[in-house]
Coordinates of C-alpha atoms and ligand atoms in Angstrom, one line a residue:
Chain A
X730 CA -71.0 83.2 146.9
X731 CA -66.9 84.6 147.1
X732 CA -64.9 83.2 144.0
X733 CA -64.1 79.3 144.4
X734 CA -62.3 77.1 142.4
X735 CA -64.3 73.3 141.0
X736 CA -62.2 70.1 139.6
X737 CA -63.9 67.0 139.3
X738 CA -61.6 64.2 139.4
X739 CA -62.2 61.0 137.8
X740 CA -60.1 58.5 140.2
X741 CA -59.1 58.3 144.0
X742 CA -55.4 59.1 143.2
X743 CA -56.0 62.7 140.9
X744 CA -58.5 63.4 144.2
X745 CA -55.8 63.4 146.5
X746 CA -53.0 64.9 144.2
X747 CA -55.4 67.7 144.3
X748 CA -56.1 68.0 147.7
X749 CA -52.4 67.4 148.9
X750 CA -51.5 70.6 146.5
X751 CA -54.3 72.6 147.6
X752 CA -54.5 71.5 151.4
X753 CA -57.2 72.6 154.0
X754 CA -58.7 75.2 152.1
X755 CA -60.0 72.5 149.5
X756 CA -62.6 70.3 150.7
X757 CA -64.8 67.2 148.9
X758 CA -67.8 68.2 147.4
X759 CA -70.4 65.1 147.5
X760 CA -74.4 66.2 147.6
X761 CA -73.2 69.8 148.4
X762 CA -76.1 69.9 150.6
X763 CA -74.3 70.9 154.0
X764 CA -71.0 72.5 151.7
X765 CA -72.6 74.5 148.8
X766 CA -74.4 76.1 151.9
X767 CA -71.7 77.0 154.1
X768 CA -69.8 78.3 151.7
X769 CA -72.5 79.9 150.3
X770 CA -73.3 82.0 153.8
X771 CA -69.3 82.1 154.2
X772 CA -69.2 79.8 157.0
X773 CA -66.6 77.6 156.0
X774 CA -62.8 79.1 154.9
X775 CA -62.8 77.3 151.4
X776 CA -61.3 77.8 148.0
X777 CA -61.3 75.2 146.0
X778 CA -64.4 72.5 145.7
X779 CA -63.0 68.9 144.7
X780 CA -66.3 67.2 143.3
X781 CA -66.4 63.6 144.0
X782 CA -69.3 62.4 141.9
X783 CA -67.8 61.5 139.5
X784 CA -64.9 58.9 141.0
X785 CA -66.5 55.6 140.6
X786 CA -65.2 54.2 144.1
X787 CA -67.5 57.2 145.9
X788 CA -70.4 56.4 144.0
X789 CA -70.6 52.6 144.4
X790 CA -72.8 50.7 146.3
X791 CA -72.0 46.4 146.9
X792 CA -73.3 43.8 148.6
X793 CA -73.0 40.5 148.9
X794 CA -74.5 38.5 152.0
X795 CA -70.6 36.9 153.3
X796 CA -68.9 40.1 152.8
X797 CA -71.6 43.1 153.4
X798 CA -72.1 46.1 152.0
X799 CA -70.1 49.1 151.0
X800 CA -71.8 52.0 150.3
X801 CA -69.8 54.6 148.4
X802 CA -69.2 57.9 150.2
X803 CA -71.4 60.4 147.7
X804 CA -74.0 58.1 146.9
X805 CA -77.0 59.8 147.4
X806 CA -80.3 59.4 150.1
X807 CA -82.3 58.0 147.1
X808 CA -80.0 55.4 145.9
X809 CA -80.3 54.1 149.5
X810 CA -84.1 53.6 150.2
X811 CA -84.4 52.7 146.7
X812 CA -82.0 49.6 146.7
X813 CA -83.8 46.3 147.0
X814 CA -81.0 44.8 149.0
X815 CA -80.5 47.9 151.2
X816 CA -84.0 47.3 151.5
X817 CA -84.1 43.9 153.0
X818 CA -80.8 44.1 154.6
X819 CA -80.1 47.3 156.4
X820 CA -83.4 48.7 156.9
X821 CA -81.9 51.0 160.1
X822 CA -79.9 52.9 157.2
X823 CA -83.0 53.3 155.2
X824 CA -84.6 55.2 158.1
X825 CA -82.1 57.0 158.6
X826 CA -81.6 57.9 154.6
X827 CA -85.2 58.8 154.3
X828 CA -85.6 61.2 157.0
X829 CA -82.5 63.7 155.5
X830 CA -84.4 66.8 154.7
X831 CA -86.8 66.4 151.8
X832 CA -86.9 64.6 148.3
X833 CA -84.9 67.3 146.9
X834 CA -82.3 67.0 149.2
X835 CA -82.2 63.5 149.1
X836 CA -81.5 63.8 145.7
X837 CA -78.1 64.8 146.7
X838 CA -77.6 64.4 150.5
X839 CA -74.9 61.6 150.7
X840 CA -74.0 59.3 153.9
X841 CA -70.4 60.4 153.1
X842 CA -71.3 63.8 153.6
X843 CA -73.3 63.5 156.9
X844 CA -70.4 61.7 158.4
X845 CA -67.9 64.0 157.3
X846 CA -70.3 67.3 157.9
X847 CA -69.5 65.7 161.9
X848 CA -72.6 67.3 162.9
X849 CA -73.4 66.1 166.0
X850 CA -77.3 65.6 165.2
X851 CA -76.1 64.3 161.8
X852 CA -78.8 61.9 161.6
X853 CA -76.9 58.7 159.6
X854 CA -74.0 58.4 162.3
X855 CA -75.7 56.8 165.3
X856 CA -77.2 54.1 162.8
X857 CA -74.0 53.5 161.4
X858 CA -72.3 53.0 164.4
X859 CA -75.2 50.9 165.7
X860 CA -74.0 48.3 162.6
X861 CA -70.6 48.6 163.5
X862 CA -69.8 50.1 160.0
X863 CA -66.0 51.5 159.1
X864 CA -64.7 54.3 157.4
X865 CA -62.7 53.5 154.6
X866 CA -60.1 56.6 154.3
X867 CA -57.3 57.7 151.6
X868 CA -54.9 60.3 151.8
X869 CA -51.0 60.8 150.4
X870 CA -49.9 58.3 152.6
X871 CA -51.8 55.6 151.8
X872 CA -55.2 53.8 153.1
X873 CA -56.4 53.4 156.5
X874 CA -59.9 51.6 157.9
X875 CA -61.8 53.6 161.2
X876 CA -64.4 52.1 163.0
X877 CA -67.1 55.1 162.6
X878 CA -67.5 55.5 166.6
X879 CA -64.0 56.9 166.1
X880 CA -64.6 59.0 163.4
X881 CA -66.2 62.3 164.4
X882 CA -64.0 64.3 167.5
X883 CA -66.0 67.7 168.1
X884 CA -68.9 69.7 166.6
X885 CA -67.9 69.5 162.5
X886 CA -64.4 68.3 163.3
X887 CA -63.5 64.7 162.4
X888 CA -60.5 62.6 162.1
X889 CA -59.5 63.3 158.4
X890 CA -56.2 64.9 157.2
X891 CA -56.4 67.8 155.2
X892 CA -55.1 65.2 152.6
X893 CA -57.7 62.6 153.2
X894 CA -61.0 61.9 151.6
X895 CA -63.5 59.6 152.6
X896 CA -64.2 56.8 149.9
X897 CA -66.7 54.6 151.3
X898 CA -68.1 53.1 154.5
X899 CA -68.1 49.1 155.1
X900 CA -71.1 47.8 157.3
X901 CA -70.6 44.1 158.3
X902 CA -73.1 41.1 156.3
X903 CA -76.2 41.3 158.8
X904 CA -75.3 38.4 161.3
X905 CA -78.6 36.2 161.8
X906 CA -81.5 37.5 164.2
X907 CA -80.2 41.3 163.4
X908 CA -82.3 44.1 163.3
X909 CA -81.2 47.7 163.6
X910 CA -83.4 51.0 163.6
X911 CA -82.5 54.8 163.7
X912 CA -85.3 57.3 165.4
X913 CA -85.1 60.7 166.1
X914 CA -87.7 63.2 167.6
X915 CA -87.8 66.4 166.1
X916 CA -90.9 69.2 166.6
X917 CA -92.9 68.5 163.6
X918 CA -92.9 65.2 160.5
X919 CA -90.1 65.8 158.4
X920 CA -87.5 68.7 157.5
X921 CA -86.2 69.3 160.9
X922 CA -83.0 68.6 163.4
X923 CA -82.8 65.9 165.7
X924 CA -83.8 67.4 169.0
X925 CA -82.4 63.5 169.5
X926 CA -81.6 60.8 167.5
X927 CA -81.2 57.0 168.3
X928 CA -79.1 54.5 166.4
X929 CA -79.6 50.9 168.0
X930 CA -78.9 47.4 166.8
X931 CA -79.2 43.7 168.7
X932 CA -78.8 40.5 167.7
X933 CA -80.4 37.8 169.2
X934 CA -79.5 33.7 170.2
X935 CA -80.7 30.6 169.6
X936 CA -82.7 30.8 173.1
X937 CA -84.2 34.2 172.0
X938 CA -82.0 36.4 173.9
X939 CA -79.8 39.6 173.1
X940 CA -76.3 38.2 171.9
X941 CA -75.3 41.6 171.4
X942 CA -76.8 45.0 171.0
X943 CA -74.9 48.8 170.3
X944 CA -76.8 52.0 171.0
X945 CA -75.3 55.4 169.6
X946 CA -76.6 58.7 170.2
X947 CA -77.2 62.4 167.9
X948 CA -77.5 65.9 169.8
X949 CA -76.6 64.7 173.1
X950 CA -73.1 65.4 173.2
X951 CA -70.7 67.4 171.1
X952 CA -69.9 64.8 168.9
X953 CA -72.5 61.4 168.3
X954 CA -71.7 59.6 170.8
X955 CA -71.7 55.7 171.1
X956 CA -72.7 54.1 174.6
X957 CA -71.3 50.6 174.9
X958 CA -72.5 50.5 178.4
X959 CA -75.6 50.1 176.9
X960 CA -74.9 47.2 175.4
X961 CA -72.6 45.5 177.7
X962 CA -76.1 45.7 180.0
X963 CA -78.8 44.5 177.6
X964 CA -76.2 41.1 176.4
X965 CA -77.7 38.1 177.7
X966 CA -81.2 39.9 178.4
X967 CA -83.9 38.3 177.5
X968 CA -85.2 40.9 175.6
X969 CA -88.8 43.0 177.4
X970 CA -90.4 46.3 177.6
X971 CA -89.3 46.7 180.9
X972 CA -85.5 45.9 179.6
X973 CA -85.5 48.1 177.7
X974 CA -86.7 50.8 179.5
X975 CA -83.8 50.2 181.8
X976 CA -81.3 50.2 178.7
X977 CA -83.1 53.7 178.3
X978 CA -82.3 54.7 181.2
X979 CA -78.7 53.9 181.8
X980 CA -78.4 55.9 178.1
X981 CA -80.2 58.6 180.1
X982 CA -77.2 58.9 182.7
X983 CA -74.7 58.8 180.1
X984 CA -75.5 61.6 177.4
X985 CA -74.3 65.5 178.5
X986 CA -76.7 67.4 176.4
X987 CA -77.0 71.4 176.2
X988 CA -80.1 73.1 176.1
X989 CA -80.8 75.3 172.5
X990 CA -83.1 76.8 170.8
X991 CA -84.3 73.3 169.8
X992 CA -84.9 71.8 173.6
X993 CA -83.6 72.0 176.9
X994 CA -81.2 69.5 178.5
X995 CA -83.3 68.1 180.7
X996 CA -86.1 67.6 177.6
X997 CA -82.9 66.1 175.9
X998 CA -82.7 63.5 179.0
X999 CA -86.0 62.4 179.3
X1000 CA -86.0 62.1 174.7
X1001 CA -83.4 59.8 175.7
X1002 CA -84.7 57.3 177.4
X1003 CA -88.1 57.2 175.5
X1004 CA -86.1 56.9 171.8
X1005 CA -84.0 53.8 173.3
X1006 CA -86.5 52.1 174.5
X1007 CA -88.8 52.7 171.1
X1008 CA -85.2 52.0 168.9
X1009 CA -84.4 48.6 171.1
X1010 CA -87.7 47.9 170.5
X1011 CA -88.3 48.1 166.7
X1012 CA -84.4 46.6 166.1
X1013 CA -85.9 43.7 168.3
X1014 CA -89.1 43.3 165.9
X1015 CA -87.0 43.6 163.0
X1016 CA -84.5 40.8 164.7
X1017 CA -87.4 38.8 165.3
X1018 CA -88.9 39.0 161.8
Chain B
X228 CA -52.1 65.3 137.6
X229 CA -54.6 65.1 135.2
X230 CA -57.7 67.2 136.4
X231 CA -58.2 70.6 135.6
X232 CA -59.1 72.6 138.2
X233 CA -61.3 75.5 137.4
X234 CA -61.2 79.1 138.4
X235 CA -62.7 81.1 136.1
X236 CA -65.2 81.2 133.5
X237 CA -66.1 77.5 131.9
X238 CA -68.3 76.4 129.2
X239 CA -71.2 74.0 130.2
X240 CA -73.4 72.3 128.2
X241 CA -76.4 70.3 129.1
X242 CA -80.5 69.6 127.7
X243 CA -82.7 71.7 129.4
X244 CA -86.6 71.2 128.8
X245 CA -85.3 68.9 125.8
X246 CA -83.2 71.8 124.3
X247 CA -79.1 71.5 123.9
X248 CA -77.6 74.6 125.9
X249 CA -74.7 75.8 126.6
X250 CA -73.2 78.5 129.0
X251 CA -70.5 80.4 130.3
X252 CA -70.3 80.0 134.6
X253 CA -68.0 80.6 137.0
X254 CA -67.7 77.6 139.7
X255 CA -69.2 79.9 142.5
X256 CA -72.3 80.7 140.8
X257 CA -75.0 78.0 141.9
X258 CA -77.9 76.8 139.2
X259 CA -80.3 79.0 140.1
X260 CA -78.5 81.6 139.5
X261 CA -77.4 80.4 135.9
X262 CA -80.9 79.5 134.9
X263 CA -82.6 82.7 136.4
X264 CA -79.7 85.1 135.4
X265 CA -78.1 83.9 132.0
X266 CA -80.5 81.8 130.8
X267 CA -83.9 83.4 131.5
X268 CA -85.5 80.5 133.0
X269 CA -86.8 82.9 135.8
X270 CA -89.6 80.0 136.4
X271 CA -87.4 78.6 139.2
X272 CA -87.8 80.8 142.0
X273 CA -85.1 81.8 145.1
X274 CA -86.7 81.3 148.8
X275 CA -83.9 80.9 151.1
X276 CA -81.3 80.1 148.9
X277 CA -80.2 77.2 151.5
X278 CA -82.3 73.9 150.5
X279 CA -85.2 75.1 153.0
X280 CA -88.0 76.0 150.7
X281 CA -88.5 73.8 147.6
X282 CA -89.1 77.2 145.4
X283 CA -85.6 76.4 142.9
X284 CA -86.5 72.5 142.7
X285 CA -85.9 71.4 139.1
X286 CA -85.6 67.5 137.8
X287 CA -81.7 67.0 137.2
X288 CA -81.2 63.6 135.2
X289 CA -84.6 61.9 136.9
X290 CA -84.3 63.1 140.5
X291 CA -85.8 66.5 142.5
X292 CA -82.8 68.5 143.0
X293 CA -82.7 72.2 145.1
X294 CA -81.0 74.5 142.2
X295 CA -79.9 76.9 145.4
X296 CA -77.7 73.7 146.9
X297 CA -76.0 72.8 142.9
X298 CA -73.2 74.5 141.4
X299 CA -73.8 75.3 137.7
X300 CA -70.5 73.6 137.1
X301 CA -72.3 70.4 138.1
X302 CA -74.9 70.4 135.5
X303 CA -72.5 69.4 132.7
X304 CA -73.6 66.8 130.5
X305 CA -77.1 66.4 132.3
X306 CA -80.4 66.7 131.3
X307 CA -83.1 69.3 133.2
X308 CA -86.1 70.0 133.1
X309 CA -87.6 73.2 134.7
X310 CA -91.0 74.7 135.3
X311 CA -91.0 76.1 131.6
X312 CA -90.7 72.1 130.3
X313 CA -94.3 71.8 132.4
X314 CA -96.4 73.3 129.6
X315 CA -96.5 71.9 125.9
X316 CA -97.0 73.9 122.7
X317 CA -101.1 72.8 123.3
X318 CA -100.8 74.8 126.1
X319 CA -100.0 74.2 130.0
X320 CA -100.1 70.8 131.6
X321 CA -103.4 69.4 133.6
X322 CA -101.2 69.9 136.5
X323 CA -100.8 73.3 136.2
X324 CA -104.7 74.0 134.7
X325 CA -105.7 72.4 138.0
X326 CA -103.6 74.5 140.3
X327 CA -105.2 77.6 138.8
X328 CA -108.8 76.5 138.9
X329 CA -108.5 74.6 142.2
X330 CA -107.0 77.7 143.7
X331 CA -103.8 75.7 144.5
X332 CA -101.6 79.3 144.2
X333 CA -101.9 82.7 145.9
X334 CA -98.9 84.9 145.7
X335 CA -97.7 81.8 143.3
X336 CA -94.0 82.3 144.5
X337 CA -93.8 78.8 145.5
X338 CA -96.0 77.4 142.7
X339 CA -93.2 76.5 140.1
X340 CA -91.5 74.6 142.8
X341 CA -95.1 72.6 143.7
X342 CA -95.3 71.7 140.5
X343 CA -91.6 70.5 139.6
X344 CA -91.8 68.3 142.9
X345 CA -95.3 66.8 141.8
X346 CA -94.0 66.2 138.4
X347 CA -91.3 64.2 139.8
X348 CA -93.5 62.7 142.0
X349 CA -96.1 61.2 139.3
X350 CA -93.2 60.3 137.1
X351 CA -92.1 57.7 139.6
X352 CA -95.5 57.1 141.0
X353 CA -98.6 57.9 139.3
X354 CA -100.7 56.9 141.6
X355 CA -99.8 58.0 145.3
X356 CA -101.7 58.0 148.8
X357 CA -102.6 61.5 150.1
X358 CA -99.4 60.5 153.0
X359 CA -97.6 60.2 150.0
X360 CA -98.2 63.1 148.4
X361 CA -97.6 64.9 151.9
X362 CA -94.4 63.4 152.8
X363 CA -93.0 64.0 149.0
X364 CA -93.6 67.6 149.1
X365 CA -92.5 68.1 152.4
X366 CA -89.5 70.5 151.5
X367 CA -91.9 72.3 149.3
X368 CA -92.9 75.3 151.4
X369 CA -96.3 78.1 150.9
X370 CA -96.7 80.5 153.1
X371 CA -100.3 81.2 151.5
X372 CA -102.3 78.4 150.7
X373 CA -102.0 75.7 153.8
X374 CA -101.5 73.0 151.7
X375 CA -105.1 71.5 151.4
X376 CA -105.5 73.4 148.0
X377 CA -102.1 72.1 146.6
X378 CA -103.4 68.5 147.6
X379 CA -106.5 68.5 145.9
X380 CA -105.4 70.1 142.7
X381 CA -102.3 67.5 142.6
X382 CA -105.6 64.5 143.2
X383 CA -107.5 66.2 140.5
X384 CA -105.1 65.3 138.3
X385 CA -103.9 62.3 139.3
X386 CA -108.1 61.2 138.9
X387 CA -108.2 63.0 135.6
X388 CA -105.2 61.2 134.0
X389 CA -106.8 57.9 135.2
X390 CA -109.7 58.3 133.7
X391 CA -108.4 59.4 130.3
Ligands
FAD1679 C1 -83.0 71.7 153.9 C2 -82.0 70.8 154.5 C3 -82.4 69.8 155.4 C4 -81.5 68.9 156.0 N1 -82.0 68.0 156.8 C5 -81.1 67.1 157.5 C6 -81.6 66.1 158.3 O1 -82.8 66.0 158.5 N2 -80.7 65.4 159.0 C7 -79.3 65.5 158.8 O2 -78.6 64.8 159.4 N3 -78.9 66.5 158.0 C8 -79.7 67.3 157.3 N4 -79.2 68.2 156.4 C9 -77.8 68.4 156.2 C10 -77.2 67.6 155.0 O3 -78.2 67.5 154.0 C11 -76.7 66.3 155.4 O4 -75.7 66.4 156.4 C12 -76.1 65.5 154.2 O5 -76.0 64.1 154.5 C13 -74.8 66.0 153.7 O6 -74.4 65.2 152.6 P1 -73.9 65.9 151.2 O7 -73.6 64.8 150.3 O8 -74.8 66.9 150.7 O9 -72.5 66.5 151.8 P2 -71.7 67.8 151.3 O10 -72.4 69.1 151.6 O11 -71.2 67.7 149.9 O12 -70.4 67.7 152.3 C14 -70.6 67.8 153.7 C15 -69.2 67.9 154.3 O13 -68.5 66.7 154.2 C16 -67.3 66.8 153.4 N5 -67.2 65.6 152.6 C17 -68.2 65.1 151.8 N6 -67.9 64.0 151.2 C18 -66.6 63.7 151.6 C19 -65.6 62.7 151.4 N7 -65.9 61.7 150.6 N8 -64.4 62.8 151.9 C20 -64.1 63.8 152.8 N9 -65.0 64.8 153.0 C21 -66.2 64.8 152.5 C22 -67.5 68.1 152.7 O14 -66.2 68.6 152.3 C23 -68.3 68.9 153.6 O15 -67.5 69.5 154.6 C24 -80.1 69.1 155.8 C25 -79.7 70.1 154.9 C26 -80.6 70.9 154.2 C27 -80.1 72.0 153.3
FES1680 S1 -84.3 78.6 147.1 FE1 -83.6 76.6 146.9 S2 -84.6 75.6 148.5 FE2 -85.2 77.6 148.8
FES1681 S1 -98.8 80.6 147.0 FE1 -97.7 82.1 148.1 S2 -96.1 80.9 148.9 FE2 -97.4 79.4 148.1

């Protein structure tokens, strides 16, 4: 690795003092698992690593069942799957958290860092849009709050000034009847990237039928890409196999994928329309439960 | 503003294998590099240097970490434990007796890593399912043994510490 420079801040505001001074060419360092790399095969144009572990606001995780949950931005994978109210309350995030390369790199791997990576296979982004979460963002000029759907813009671009760091991401308190899942297919079990990933959520009514539902797509577009026409269909659905395959396949005319070394578009398509009807389906058995 | 922000050579400190040491590193140079290269701890091995292969995993303050994918810088004030802590002065671990007699090594490269991962593993869990096992190790690459060896060594043990 080329000469960089490391500072570990211990609060929000010596973060930004440092990454106003230094601008673009200093970037957050959470899990380092995407960063440390990049910079390590000289991919990235950086000099100066600003370490966010150890600023309390980035490493907190809170819920409570009015307000929700707020999940700091460099907490890592493990701290997800392994939190009993995570757990009970947002088990889409847990699938997406435990699928994050292996137990080594979820030793590290953040949320934070998978949303501001901006891959667009980044596998935590559909599920977090599928729970309607917000990005919670600080820079010189003071605080703003994104809904994560607007969050990413292109392929590792996102919305952040050079001045900005992400400090945490908000997800709503699960309404009642809620479930949301996150799956992806990928060529083997584990340690892989999404050929395609689906984040979906529902809720559903008294009379058993979908209130609301959000779908949100990886490696279909360049950026994740959220599909409200998705759920503007499936709301007042009574939920079904066969309702689900047609929420599949209006996904299916929506998504622009390109073909790689991974899968070819029209594989992508077809992915598409299997992994929303499988995602409705197991947010609607967790709903249910 | 109050941070320092480091450029050249710092001084580190942290416990590794249950021993106080400290170091001179400059930010860019990753763990591995510091434990192989200053610190002789050559048992942590370099695959791919990018989080791929499992070979550099050490236990950083209770988790598996990938040494390739930390900055030495990081491992201030931590504790570690490496492939040398395996072994105690009566000799090396049942872990690692077992991979030797149950063939669970060939070229070994990967071995140190295996057995870091597993240790981590039965910390936390001393008694996991063979799906366990599989999906815990599953950024743990060998390009000799396919696997099956590995397995039964690590369920050797785990029936071996039961029963005593
Ligand atoms: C072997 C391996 C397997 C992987 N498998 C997967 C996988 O299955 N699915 C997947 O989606 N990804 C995978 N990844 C990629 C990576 O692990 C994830 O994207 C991870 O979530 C990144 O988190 P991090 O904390 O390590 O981020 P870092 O590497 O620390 O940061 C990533 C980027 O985000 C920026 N950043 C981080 N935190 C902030 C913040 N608070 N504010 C502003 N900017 C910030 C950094 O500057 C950097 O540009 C894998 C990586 C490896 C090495
Ligand atoms: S050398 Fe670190 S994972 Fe391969
Ligand atoms: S024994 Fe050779 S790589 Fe595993």
């Amino acid at each position: 690795m080329r000469a960089i420079q490391y500072a570990a801040p211990r609060s929000l505001s010596d973060a930004v003092a440092i990454l106003q001074e230094r601008g673009s060419k200093a970037r957050i360092l959470a899990g380092g698992t995407d960063l440390i790399v990049q910079v390590g095969e000289n991919v990235r144009d950086v000099d100066t690593l600003v370490d966010g572990k150890r600023i309390p606001e980035l490493m907190e995780i809170s819920f409570d069942l009015v307000t929700g949950l707020t999940l700091g931005a460099a907490v890592p994978c493990y701290r997800i799957y392994e939190h009993p109210e995570i757990k009970s309350h947002y088990s889409g995030l847990v699938d997406s958290a435990s699928i994050i390369g292996g137990t080594g790199i979820q030793g590290r791997a953040s949320v934070g860092g998978n949303l501001c990576n901006s891959g667009p296979a980044g596998d935590t982004i559909p599920v977090l849009i599928a729970y309607s979460a917000t990005a919670r963002i600080l820079g010189a000029n003071g605080e703003r709050t994104v809904a994560v759907e607007d969050f990413c813009t292109a392929p590792g671009r996102n919305i952040l000034q050079p001045d900005e760091l992400l400090v945490s991401i908000h997800f709503p308190a699960p309404p009642a009847h809620f479930g949301a899942a996150y799956l992806r297919f990928i060529p083997r079990n584990e340690m892989d990237i999404a050929v395609v990933g689906v984040g979906a959520s529902l809720s559903l009514d008294e009379d058993g039928n979908i209130a609301t539902a959000r779908i949100a797509l990886a490696a279909v577009a360049p950026k994740p890409l959220y599909a409200p026409e998705v759920g503007y269909f499936l709301q007042g659905k009574a939920p079904s196999t066969e309702v689900f395959a047609e929420a599949g396949d209006i996904a299916r005319s929506l998504v622009t994928p390109i073909s790689d070394m991974r899968g070819t578009a029209a594989h992508r398509k077809h992915l598409t329309g299997v992994l929303v009807r499988r995602a409705l389906q197991r947010a609607f058995e967790r709903a249910r439960a | 503003m109050a941070t320092q922000i480091v450029s050249g050579k710092t001084a580190i400190t942290a416990t590794i294998n249950g021993e106080a040491r400290d170091w001179l590193c400059e930010p860019r140079q990753t763990l591995l590099e510091v434990l192989r290269d200053t610190l002789g701890l050559t048992g942590s091995k370099e695959g791919c240097s990018n989080g791929n292969c499992g070979a550099c995993n050490v236990i950083m303050d209770g988790r598996l970490v990938n040494t390739c994918c930390v900055l030495a810088v990081e491992a201030d004030e931590t504790e570690i434990t490496t492939v040398e802590g395996l072994a105690t002065s009566d000799g090396l671990s049942t872990l690692q007796q077992n991979f030797i007699e149950g063939a669970g090594l060939q070229c070994g490269f990967c071995t140190p890593g295996f057995l870091v991962s597993t240790k981590a593993l039965l910390d936390k869990n001393p008694n996991p399912t063979d799906e366990e096992i599989r999906w815990w190790l599953a950024g743990n690459l060998c390009r000799c043994t396919g696997y099956d060896k590995i397995l039964s060594a690590i369920k050797k043990t785990i029936a071996e510490t039961n029963a005593s």
